[in-house]
PDB file of C-alpha atoms in Angstrom:
ATOM      1  CA  MET A   1       0.017  -0.416  -0.195  1.00  0.00           C
ATOM      2  CA  GLY A   2       1.272   3.163  -0.909  1.00  0.00           C
ATOM      3  CA  THR A   3       0.850   6.678   1.514  1.00  0.00           C
ATOM      4  CA  PRO A   4      -0.744   9.269  -1.017  1.00  0.00           C
ATOM      5  CA  THR A   5       1.264  12.537  -1.484  1.00  0.00           C
ATOM      6  CA  CYS A   6      -1.724  14.297  -1.015  1.00  0.00           C
ATOM      7  CA  TRP A   7      -5.548  14.071   0.379  1.00  0.00           C
ATOM      8  CA  THR A   8      -7.568  15.779  -2.088  1.00  0.00           C
ATOM      9  CA  PRO A   9     -11.207  16.958  -1.433  1.00  0.00           C
ATOM     10  CA  HIS A  10     -12.452  13.824  -3.343  1.00  0.00           C
ATOM     11  CA  ARG A  11     -10.159  10.962  -1.414  1.00  0.00           C
ATOM     12  CA  ARG A  12     -11.172  12.874   1.387  1.00  0.00           C
ATOM     13  CA  GLY A  13     -14.908  12.703   0.597  1.00  0.00           C
ATOM     14  CA  TYR A  14     -14.636   8.821  -0.314  1.00  0.00           C
ATOM     15  CA  ALA A  15     -13.280   8.302   3.315  1.00  0.00           C
ATOM     16  CA  GLN A  16     -15.839   9.484   5.273  1.00  0.00           C
ATOM     17  CA  LYS A  17     -18.248   7.708   2.755  1.00  0.00           C
ATOM     18  CA  LEU A  18     -16.585   4.802   4.091  1.00  0.00           C
ATOM     19  CA  PHE A  19     -16.980   5.880   7.250  1.00  0.00           C
ATOM     20  CA  ARG A  20     -20.460   6.826   7.210  1.00  0.00           C
ATOM     21  CA  GLN A  21     -21.162   2.597   5.765  1.00  0.00           C
ATOM     22  CA  GLY A  22     -19.702   1.883   9.168  1.00  0.00           C
ATOM     23  CA  LEU A  23     -16.266   0.864   8.431  1.00  0.00           C
ATOM     24  CA  THR A  24     -13.829   1.615  10.805  1.00  0.00           C
ATOM     25  CA  ILE A  25     -10.157   3.163  10.129  1.00  0.00           C
ATOM     26  CA  ALA A  26      -8.231  -0.374   9.945  1.00  0.00           C
ATOM     27  CA  GLU A  27     -11.094  -1.288   6.945  1.00  0.00           C
ATOM     28  CA  ALA A  28     -11.412   2.055   5.138  1.00  0.00           C
ATOM     29  CA  ALA A  29      -7.570   1.753   4.701  1.00  0.00           C
ATOM     30  CA  GLN A  30      -7.654  -0.959   2.695  1.00  0.00           C
ATOM     31  CA  LYS A  31     -10.649   0.156   0.485  1.00  0.00           C
ATOM     32  CA  LEU A  32      -8.609   3.705   0.174  1.00  0.00           C
ATOM     33  CA  ARG A  33      -5.201   1.218  -0.439  1.00  0.00           C
ATOM     34  CA  VAL A  34      -3.514   3.424   2.089  1.00  0.00           C
ATOM     35  CA  THR A  35      -1.696   2.083   5.454  1.00  0.00           C
ATOM     36  CA  ARG A  36      -3.697   2.489   8.536  1.00  0.00           C
ATOM     37  CA  SER A  37      -1.220   5.067  10.132  1.00  0.00           C
ATOM     38  CA  ALA A  38      -1.741   7.400   7.234  1.00  0.00           C
ATOM     39  CA  LEU A  39      -5.641   7.164   7.064  1.00  0.00           C
ATOM     40  CA  GLY A  40      -5.389   7.905  10.960  1.00  0.00           C
ATOM     41  CA  LEU A  41      -3.075  10.766  10.242  1.00  0.00           C
ATOM     42  CA  ALA A  42      -5.485  12.481   7.489  1.00  0.00           C
ATOM     43  CA  VAL A  43      -8.309  11.661  10.073  1.00  0.00           C
ATOM     44  CA  THR A  44      -7.236  13.876  12.587  1.00  0.00           C
ATOM     45  CA  ARG A  45      -5.268  16.345  10.509  1.00  0.00           C
ATOM     46  CA  TYR A  46      -8.598  16.997   8.206  1.00  0.00           C
ATOM     47  CA  GLN A  47     -10.911  16.713  11.022  1.00  0.00           C
ATOM     48  CA  MET A  48     -12.306  13.392   9.225  1.00  0.00           C
ATOM     49  CA  ASN A  49     -13.324  12.282  12.425  1.00  0.00           C
ATOM     50  CA  VAL A  50     -16.472  14.454  13.408  1.00  0.00           C
ATOM     51  CA  PRO A  51     -19.344  13.023  11.738  1.00  0.00           C
ATOM     52  CA  PRO A  52     -21.423  15.011   9.230  1.00  0.00           C
ATOM     53  CA  ARG A  53     -24.179  17.186  10.682  1.00  0.00           C
ATOM     54  CA  ASP A  54     -26.921  14.339  10.164  1.00  0.00           C
ATOM     55  CA  LEU A  55     -25.285  12.561  12.814  1.00  0.00           C
ATOM     56  CA  VAL A  56     -25.501  11.871  16.936  1.00  0.00           C
ATOM     57  CA  THR A  57     -22.846   9.829  18.104  1.00  0.00           C
ATOM     58  CA  PHE A  58     -24.177   7.382  21.146  1.00  0.00           C
ATOM     59  CA  THR A  59     -21.384   9.240  23.446  1.00  0.00           C
ATOM     60  CA  ASP A  60     -22.266  12.479  22.548  1.00  0.00           C
ATOM     61  CA  LEU A  61     -25.877  12.198  23.033  1.00  0.00           C
ATOM     62  CA  ALA A  62     -25.040  10.097  26.268  1.00  0.00           C
ATOM     63  CA  VAL A  63     -23.720  13.476  27.502  1.00  0.00           C
ATOM     64  CA  THR A  64     -26.798  15.687  26.287  1.00  0.00           C
ATOM     65  CA  LEU A  65     -28.846  13.342  27.781  1.00  0.00           C
ATOM     66  CA  GLY A  66     -26.956  13.032  31.082  1.00  0.00           C
ATOM     67  CA  ILE A  67     -26.773   9.165  31.193  1.00  0.00           C
ATOM     68  CA  SER A  68     -24.231   6.685  29.958  1.00  0.00           C
ATOM     69  CA  VAL A  69     -23.359   4.892  26.994  1.00  0.00           C
ATOM     70  CA  THR A  70     -25.004   1.387  28.124  1.00  0.00           C
ATOM     71  CA  GLU A  71     -28.247   3.193  28.822  1.00  0.00           C
ATOM     72  CA  VAL A  72     -28.116   4.897  24.959  1.00  0.00           C
ATOM     73  CA  HIS A  73     -27.951   1.628  23.833  1.00  0.00           C
ATOM     74  CA  ARG A  74     -31.040   0.365  25.820  1.00  0.00           C
ATOM     75  CA  LEU A  75     -32.839   3.523  24.862  1.00  0.00           C
ATOM     76  CA  THR A  76     -32.626   3.291  21.191  1.00  0.00           C
ATOM     77  CA  ALA A  77     -33.596  -0.499  21.285  1.00  0.00           C
ATOM     78  CA  ARG A  78     -36.666   0.205  23.527  1.00  0.00           C
ATOM     79  CA  ARG A  79     -37.003   2.886  20.690  1.00  0.00           C
ATOM     80  CA  GLY A  80     -36.901   0.685  17.803  1.00  0.00           C
ATOM     81  CA  ILE A  81     -33.909   2.434  16.497  1.00  0.00           C
ATOM     82  CA  THR A  82     -31.523   0.815  14.715  1.00  0.00           C
ATOM     83  CA  PRO A  83     -28.095   2.638  15.177  1.00  0.00           C
ATOM     84  CA  GLY A  84     -25.936   3.218  12.239  1.00  0.00           C
ATOM     85  CA  ARG A  85     -21.787   3.408  12.486  1.00  0.00           C
ATOM     86  CA  TRP A  86     -19.313   6.478  12.236  1.00  0.00           C
ATOM     87  CA  LEU A  87     -15.188   5.323  12.492  1.00  0.00           C
ATOM     88  CA  GLY A  88     -16.624   2.175  14.639  1.00  0.00           C
ATOM     89  CA  ASN A  89     -19.126   4.040  16.679  1.00  0.00           C
ATOM     90  CA  SER A  90     -23.046   3.672  16.807  1.00  0.00           C
ATOM     91  CA  THR A  91     -25.033   6.432  15.652  1.00  0.00           C
ATOM     92  CA  VAL A  92     -28.360   7.818  15.471  1.00  0.00           C
ATOM     93  CA  THR A  93     -29.407  10.447  13.189  1.00  0.00           C
ATOM     94  CA  ALA A  94     -30.355  14.254  13.860  1.00  0.00           C
ATOM     95  CA  LYS A  95     -33.730  14.024  13.869  1.00  0.00           C
ATOM     96  CA  GLU A  96     -33.557  10.708  15.920  1.00  0.00           C
ATOM     97  CA  ALA A  97     -31.705  12.595  18.841  1.00  0.00           C
ATOM     98  CA  ALA A  98     -33.957  15.328  18.815  1.00  0.00           C
ATOM     99  CA  ALA A  99     -36.954  12.892  19.626  1.00  0.00           C
ATOM    100  CA  LEU A 100     -34.962  11.510  22.366  1.00  0.00           C
ATOM    101  CA  GLN A 101     -33.879  14.713  24.037  1.00  0.00           C
ATOM    102  CA  ALA A 102     -37.767  15.767  23.910  1.00  0.00           C
ATOM    103  CA  GLU A 103     -38.905  12.998  25.564  1.00  0.00           C
ATOM    104  CA  ARG A 104     -36.040  13.183  28.321  1.00  0.00           C
ATOM    105  CA  GLU A 105     -37.059  12.321  31.690  1.00  0.00           C
ATOM    106  CA  PRO A 106     -36.737  15.841  34.057  1.00  0.00           C
ATOM    107  CA  VAL A 107     -34.123  15.855  35.906  1.00  0.00           C
ATOM    108  CA  LEU A 108     -34.710  16.829  39.908  1.00  0.00           C
ATOM    109  CA  ASP A 109     -32.493  19.259  41.688  1.00  0.00           C
ATOM    110  CA  SER A 110     -32.941  17.573  44.939  1.00  0.00           C
ATOM    111  CA  TRP A 111     -33.411  13.884  46.256  1.00  0.00           C
ATOM    112  CA  PRO A 112     -37.168  12.947  46.990  1.00  0.00           C
ATOM    113  CA  PRO A 113     -37.873  11.503  50.384  1.00  0.00           C
ATOM    114  CA  ASN A 114     -38.072   8.081  51.436  1.00  0.00           C
ATOM    115  CA  TYR A 115     -37.252   7.444  47.229  1.00  0.00           C
ATOM    116  CA  LEU A 116     -34.131   4.858  47.104  1.00  0.00           C
ATOM    117  CA  THR A 117     -31.063   4.552  44.968  1.00  0.00           C
ATOM    118  CA  ALA A 118     -30.145   1.267  42.940  1.00  0.00           C
ATOM    119  CA  GLU A 119     -27.923   0.229  45.894  1.00  0.00           C
ATOM    120  CA  GLN A 120     -30.547   0.718  48.311  1.00  0.00           C
ATOM    121  CA  VAL A 121     -33.000  -1.741  46.712  1.00  0.00           C
ATOM    122  CA  ALA A 122     -30.207  -4.181  45.583  1.00  0.00           C
ATOM    123  CA  GLN A 123     -30.077  -4.355  49.716  1.00  0.00           C
ATOM    124  CA  ARG A 124     -33.529  -4.424  50.070  1.00  0.00           C
ATOM    125  CA  TRP A 125     -33.903  -7.025  47.600  1.00  0.00           C
ATOM    126  CA  ASP A 126     -30.492  -9.104  49.125  1.00  0.00           C
ATOM    127  CA  LEU A 127     -29.237  -8.914  45.884  1.00  0.00           C
ATOM    128  CA  THR A 128     -26.189  -7.983  44.081  1.00  0.00           C
ATOM    129  CA  VAL A 129     -26.426  -4.150  42.669  1.00  0.00           C
ATOM    130  CA  SER A 130     -26.157  -5.356  38.869  1.00  0.00           C
ATOM    131  CA  ARG A 131     -28.731  -7.849  39.373  1.00  0.00           C
ATOM    132  CA  ALA A 132     -30.882  -5.581  41.098  1.00  0.00           C
ATOM    133  CA  GLN A 133     -30.636  -3.252  38.359  1.00  0.00           C
ATOM    134  CA  ALA A 134     -31.467  -5.880  35.847  1.00  0.00           C
ATOM    135  CA  ARG A 135     -34.873  -6.559  37.984  1.00  0.00           C
ATOM    136  CA  LEU A 136     -35.805  -3.145  37.542  1.00  0.00           C
ATOM    137  CA  ARG A 137     -35.065  -2.677  34.505  1.00  0.00           C
ATOM    138  CA  GLU A 138     -37.211  -6.065  33.394  1.00  0.00           C
ATOM    139  CA  HIS A 139     -39.604  -5.050  35.537  1.00  0.00           C
ATOM    140  CA  GLU A 140     -40.076  -1.419  34.009  1.00  0.00           C
ATOM    141  CA  VAL A 141     -39.927  -0.446  37.742  1.00  0.00           C
ATOM    142  CA  PRO A 142     -40.911   3.282  37.250  1.00  0.00           C
ATOM    143  CA  TYR A 143     -37.998   5.969  38.441  1.00  0.00           C
ATOM    144  CA  VAL A 144     -37.049   9.840  38.438  1.00  0.00           C
ATOM    145  CA  LEU A 145     -33.862  11.106  37.630  1.00  0.00           C
ATOM    146  CA  VAL A 146     -31.832  13.261  40.161  1.00  0.00           C
ATOM    147  CA  ARG A 147     -28.946  15.403  39.744  1.00  0.00           C
ATOM    148  CA  VAL A 148     -25.807  14.523  42.488  1.00  0.00           C
ATOM    149  CA  VAL A 149     -22.954  16.911  43.524  1.00  0.00           C
ATOM    150  CA  GLY A 150     -19.655  15.709  41.523  1.00  0.00           C
ATOM    151  CA  LYS A 151     -21.340  13.104  39.459  1.00  0.00           C
ATOM    152  CA  PRO A 152     -21.624  13.339  35.649  1.00  0.00           C
ATOM    153  CA  SER A 153     -25.012  11.752  35.123  1.00  0.00           C
ATOM    154  CA  PRO A 154     -28.211  12.069  37.290  1.00  0.00           C
ATOM    155  CA  LYS A 155     -28.942   8.756  39.359  1.00  0.00           C
ATOM    156  CA  ARG A 156     -32.210   6.744  39.575  1.00  0.00           C
ATOM    157  CA  ALA A 157     -34.373   7.387  41.905  1.00  0.00           C
ATOM    158  CA  TYR A 158     -36.991   4.651  43.108  1.00  0.00           C
ATOM    159  CA  HIS A 159     -40.325   4.950  45.476  1.00  0.00           C
ATOM    160  CA  PRO A 160     -40.186   1.945  47.748  1.00  0.00           C
ATOM    161  CA  ARG A 161     -43.970   1.349  46.750  1.00  0.00           C
ATOM    162  CA  ASP A 162     -42.791   0.475  43.093  1.00  0.00           C
ATOM    163  CA  VAL A 163     -39.597  -1.457  44.503  1.00  0.00           C
ATOM    164  CA  ASP A 164     -41.716  -4.118  46.521  1.00  0.00           C
ATOM    165  CA  GLY A 165     -44.009  -4.753  43.691  1.00  0.00           C
ATOM    166  CA  ALA A 166     -41.545  -5.801  41.586  1.00  0.00           C
ATOM    167  CA  ARG A 167     -39.361  -7.368  44.764  1.00  0.00           C
ATOM    168  CA  PRO A 168     -38.117 -11.482  43.445  1.00  0.00           C
ATOM    169  CA  PRO A 169     -39.334 -14.416  45.228  1.00  0.00           C
ATOM    170  CA  THR A 170     -37.066 -15.672  47.754  1.00  0.00           C
ATOM    171  CA  HIS A 171     -37.991 -18.207  49.479  1.00  0.00           C
ATOM    172  CA  PHE A 172     -40.213 -21.360  48.840  1.00  0.00           C
ATOM    173  CA  SER A 173     -41.158 -24.425  51.258  1.00  0.00           C
ATOM    174  CA  GLN A 174     -41.601 -26.640  48.214  1.00  0.00           C
ATOM    175  CA  ARG A 175     -40.785 -27.109  44.410  1.00  0.00           C
ATOM    176  CA  PRO A 176     -42.878 -24.614  42.444  1.00  0.00           C
ATOM    177  CA  ALA A 177     -44.974 -26.747  39.883  1.00  0.00           C
ATOM    178  CA  GLY A 178     -43.185 -26.059  36.302  1.00  0.00           C
ATOM    179  CA  THR A 179     -39.971 -25.040  37.248  1.00  0.00           C
ATOM    180  CA  LEU A 180     -36.915 -26.635  36.389  1.00  0.00           C
ATOM    181  CA  ASP A 181     -33.849 -26.330  38.298  1.00  0.00           C
ATOM    182  CA  ALA A 182     -30.095 -25.327  36.387  1.00  0.00           C
ATOM    183  CA  GLU A 183     -29.561 -28.873  35.171  1.00  0.00           C
ATOM    184  CA  GLU A 184     -32.618 -29.396  33.838  1.00  0.00           C
ATOM    185  CA  LEU A 185     -33.047 -26.142  32.377  1.00  0.00           C
ATOM    186  CA  ALA A 186     -29.547 -26.783  30.177  1.00  0.00           C
ATOM    187  CA  VAL A 187     -30.455 -30.078  28.803  1.00  0.00           C
ATOM    188  CA  ILE A 188     -33.637 -28.462  27.449  1.00  0.00           C
ATOM    189  CA  LEU A 189     -31.116 -25.085  26.339  1.00  0.00           C
ATOM    190  CA  SER A 190     -28.271 -27.342  25.426  1.00  0.00           C
ATOM    191  CA  ARG A 191     -26.238 -25.287  27.345  1.00  0.00           C
ATOM    192  CA  SER A 192     -23.936 -25.725  30.361  1.00  0.00           C
ATOM    193  CA  ALA A 193     -25.749 -25.473  33.808  1.00  0.00           C
ATOM    194  CA  ALA A 194     -23.405 -22.879  34.385  1.00  0.00           C
ATOM    195  CA  MET A 195     -24.287 -20.937  31.139  1.00  0.00           C
ATOM    196  CA  VAL A 196     -27.718 -20.920  32.869  1.00  0.00           C
ATOM    197  CA  ARG A 197     -26.435 -19.819  36.007  1.00  0.00           C
ATOM    198  CA  LEU A 198     -24.201 -16.886  34.405  1.00  0.00           C
ATOM    199  CA  TRP A 199     -27.625 -15.839  32.828  1.00  0.00           C
ATOM    200  CA  ALA A 200     -29.641 -16.270  35.823  1.00  0.00           C
ATOM    201  CA  GLN A 201     -26.951 -13.467  37.261  1.00  0.00           C
ATOM    202  CA  GLN A 202     -27.636 -11.037  34.236  1.00  0.00           C
ATOM    203  CA  GLY A 203     -31.328 -10.742  35.169  1.00  0.00           C
ATOM    204  CA  MET A 204     -32.722 -14.293  33.667  1.00  0.00           C
ATOM    205  CA  PRO A 205     -36.183 -14.484  35.409  1.00  0.00           C
ATOM    206  CA  HIS A 206     -35.701 -17.256  38.461  1.00  0.00           C
ATOM    207  CA  LEU A 207     -36.587 -18.162  41.874  1.00  0.00           C
ATOM    208  CA  GLU A 208     -34.010 -18.559  43.995  1.00  0.00           C
ATOM    209  CA  GLN A 209     -34.249 -20.157  47.677  1.00  0.00           C
ATOM    210  CA  ARG A 210     -31.614 -18.294  50.504  1.00  0.00           C
ATOM    211  CA  GLY A 211     -30.112 -20.383  53.412  1.00  0.00           C
ATOM    212  CA  PRO A 212     -27.953 -23.360  53.583  1.00  0.00           C
ATOM    213  CA  LYS A 213     -29.238 -24.795  50.523  1.00  0.00           C
ATOM    214  CA  ARG A 214     -28.737 -22.273  47.527  1.00  0.00           C
ATOM    215  CA  GLU A 215     -31.136 -23.386  44.834  1.00  0.00           C
ATOM    216  CA  ARG A 216     -32.320 -21.606  41.643  1.00  0.00           C
ATOM    217  CA  LEU A 217     -35.714 -22.815  39.614  1.00  0.00           C
ATOM    218  CA  PHE A 218     -36.819 -21.329  36.488  1.00  0.00           C
ATOM    219  CA  ARG A 219     -39.908 -21.365  34.613  1.00  0.00           C
ATOM    220  CA  LEU A 220     -39.368 -22.137  30.528  1.00  0.00           C
ATOM    221  CA  PRO A 221     -41.507 -19.123  29.433  1.00  0.00           C
ATOM    222  CA  GLU A 222     -40.064 -16.616  31.041  1.00  0.00           C
ATOM    223  CA  VAL A 223     -36.884 -17.937  30.209  1.00  0.00           C
ATOM    224  CA  VAL A 224     -38.017 -18.518  26.488  1.00  0.00           C
ATOM    225  CA  THR A 225     -38.624 -14.570  26.872  1.00  0.00           C
ATOM    226  CA  TRP A 226     -36.066 -13.238  28.276  1.00  0.00           C
ATOM    227  CA  LEU A 227     -33.533 -15.068  25.529  1.00  0.00           C
ATOM    228  CA  GLN A 228     -35.287 -13.618  23.014  1.00  0.00           C
ATOM    229  CA  GLN A 229     -35.279 -10.184  24.437  1.00  0.00           C
ATOM    230  CA  HIS A 230     -31.481 -10.571  24.823  1.00  0.00           C
ATOM    231  CA  ARG A 231     -28.666  -7.963  23.085  1.00  0.00           C
ATOM    232  CA  ASP A 232     -26.797 -11.014  21.768  1.00  0.00           C
ATOM    233  CA  SER A 233     -27.910 -12.078  18.394  1.00  0.00           C
ATOM    234  CA  ARG A 234     -27.222 -15.734  19.442  1.00  0.00           C
ATOM    235  CA  THR A 235     -28.940 -15.627  22.663  1.00  0.00           C
ATOM    236  CA  ARG A 236     -32.044 -14.654  20.379  1.00  0.00           C
ATOM    237  CA  ARG A 237     -31.547 -16.728  18.254  1.00  0.00           C
ATOM    238  CA  LEU A 238     -31.874 -19.582  20.807  1.00  0.00           C
ATOM    239  CA  GLY A 239     -34.907 -18.127  22.115  1.00  0.00           C
ATOM    240  CA  ALA A 240     -36.388 -18.118  18.557  1.00  0.00           C
ATOM    241  CA  TYR A 241     -35.692 -21.565  18.542  1.00  0.00           C
ATOM    242  CA  ILE A 242     -36.933 -22.913  21.690  1.00  0.00           C
ATOM    243  CA  ALA A 243     -39.890 -20.998  21.074  1.00  0.00           C
ATOM    244  CA  ALA A 244     -40.653 -22.741  17.948  1.00  0.00           C
ATOM    245  CA  GLN A 245     -39.846 -26.084  19.423  1.00  0.00           C
ATOM    246  CA  GLN A 246     -42.006 -25.334  22.081  1.00  0.00           C
ATOM    247  CA  GLN A 247     -45.132 -24.361  19.557  1.00  0.00           C
ATOM    248  CA  ARG A 248     -44.380 -27.681  17.407  1.00  0.00           C
ATOM    249  CA  GLU A 249     -44.951 -29.740  20.502  1.00  0.00           C
ATOM    250  CA  ALA A 250     -48.468 -28.066  21.527  1.00  0.00           C
ATOM    251  CA  ALA A 251     -49.745 -28.528  18.212  1.00  0.00           C
TER     252      ALA A 251
END
């Protein structure tokens, strides 16, 4: 690959066209028949890393909305927005970004009385913070955003009544009907029991017994629904396959 002596407007325009198609610098460099470092220098020199006016990166949108990039991914997924790509970064159109900003929840300046943080919810439920947050999202527990001094993003505050409505069942004296343990579910899903337990830690619906004998039990319909909504495409395909298999067996 040879490094061009100059980056003409035509060549820069072609590079930006490749970036709009979602190519990374390495991929675009191959198309342009230049080295990755040469393209990287040109990107910096000619400010080609600045997205077009009609595109907004998830990073910029996260700053505007006062949330994390991960939350932006979840927000766009809930709204059915298919993200684009720019230099390897996820993007939305300026119109989509404006719509998301318009429906952004108001941010309070002071913490509402008796409201709980996610950490307090986790203590209330005797779960880890990550698992509590996953359950709060799964059950779409209402929240308000509150500015916190020293924090770049607002925190979510939950009303105890709403939190208690989504409390996970944690005790059972007898095994509920229609439930599967991790090993039984693993056989149905053709996965390992360790993978099933990992999914449970990531928020897959389950019942959990506390005490000396800690056991997780699963209901297959809830598991299938969770799999079909997973962010990983392979996991979603597994959920769709199991759902179709259930339909065939029921027919």
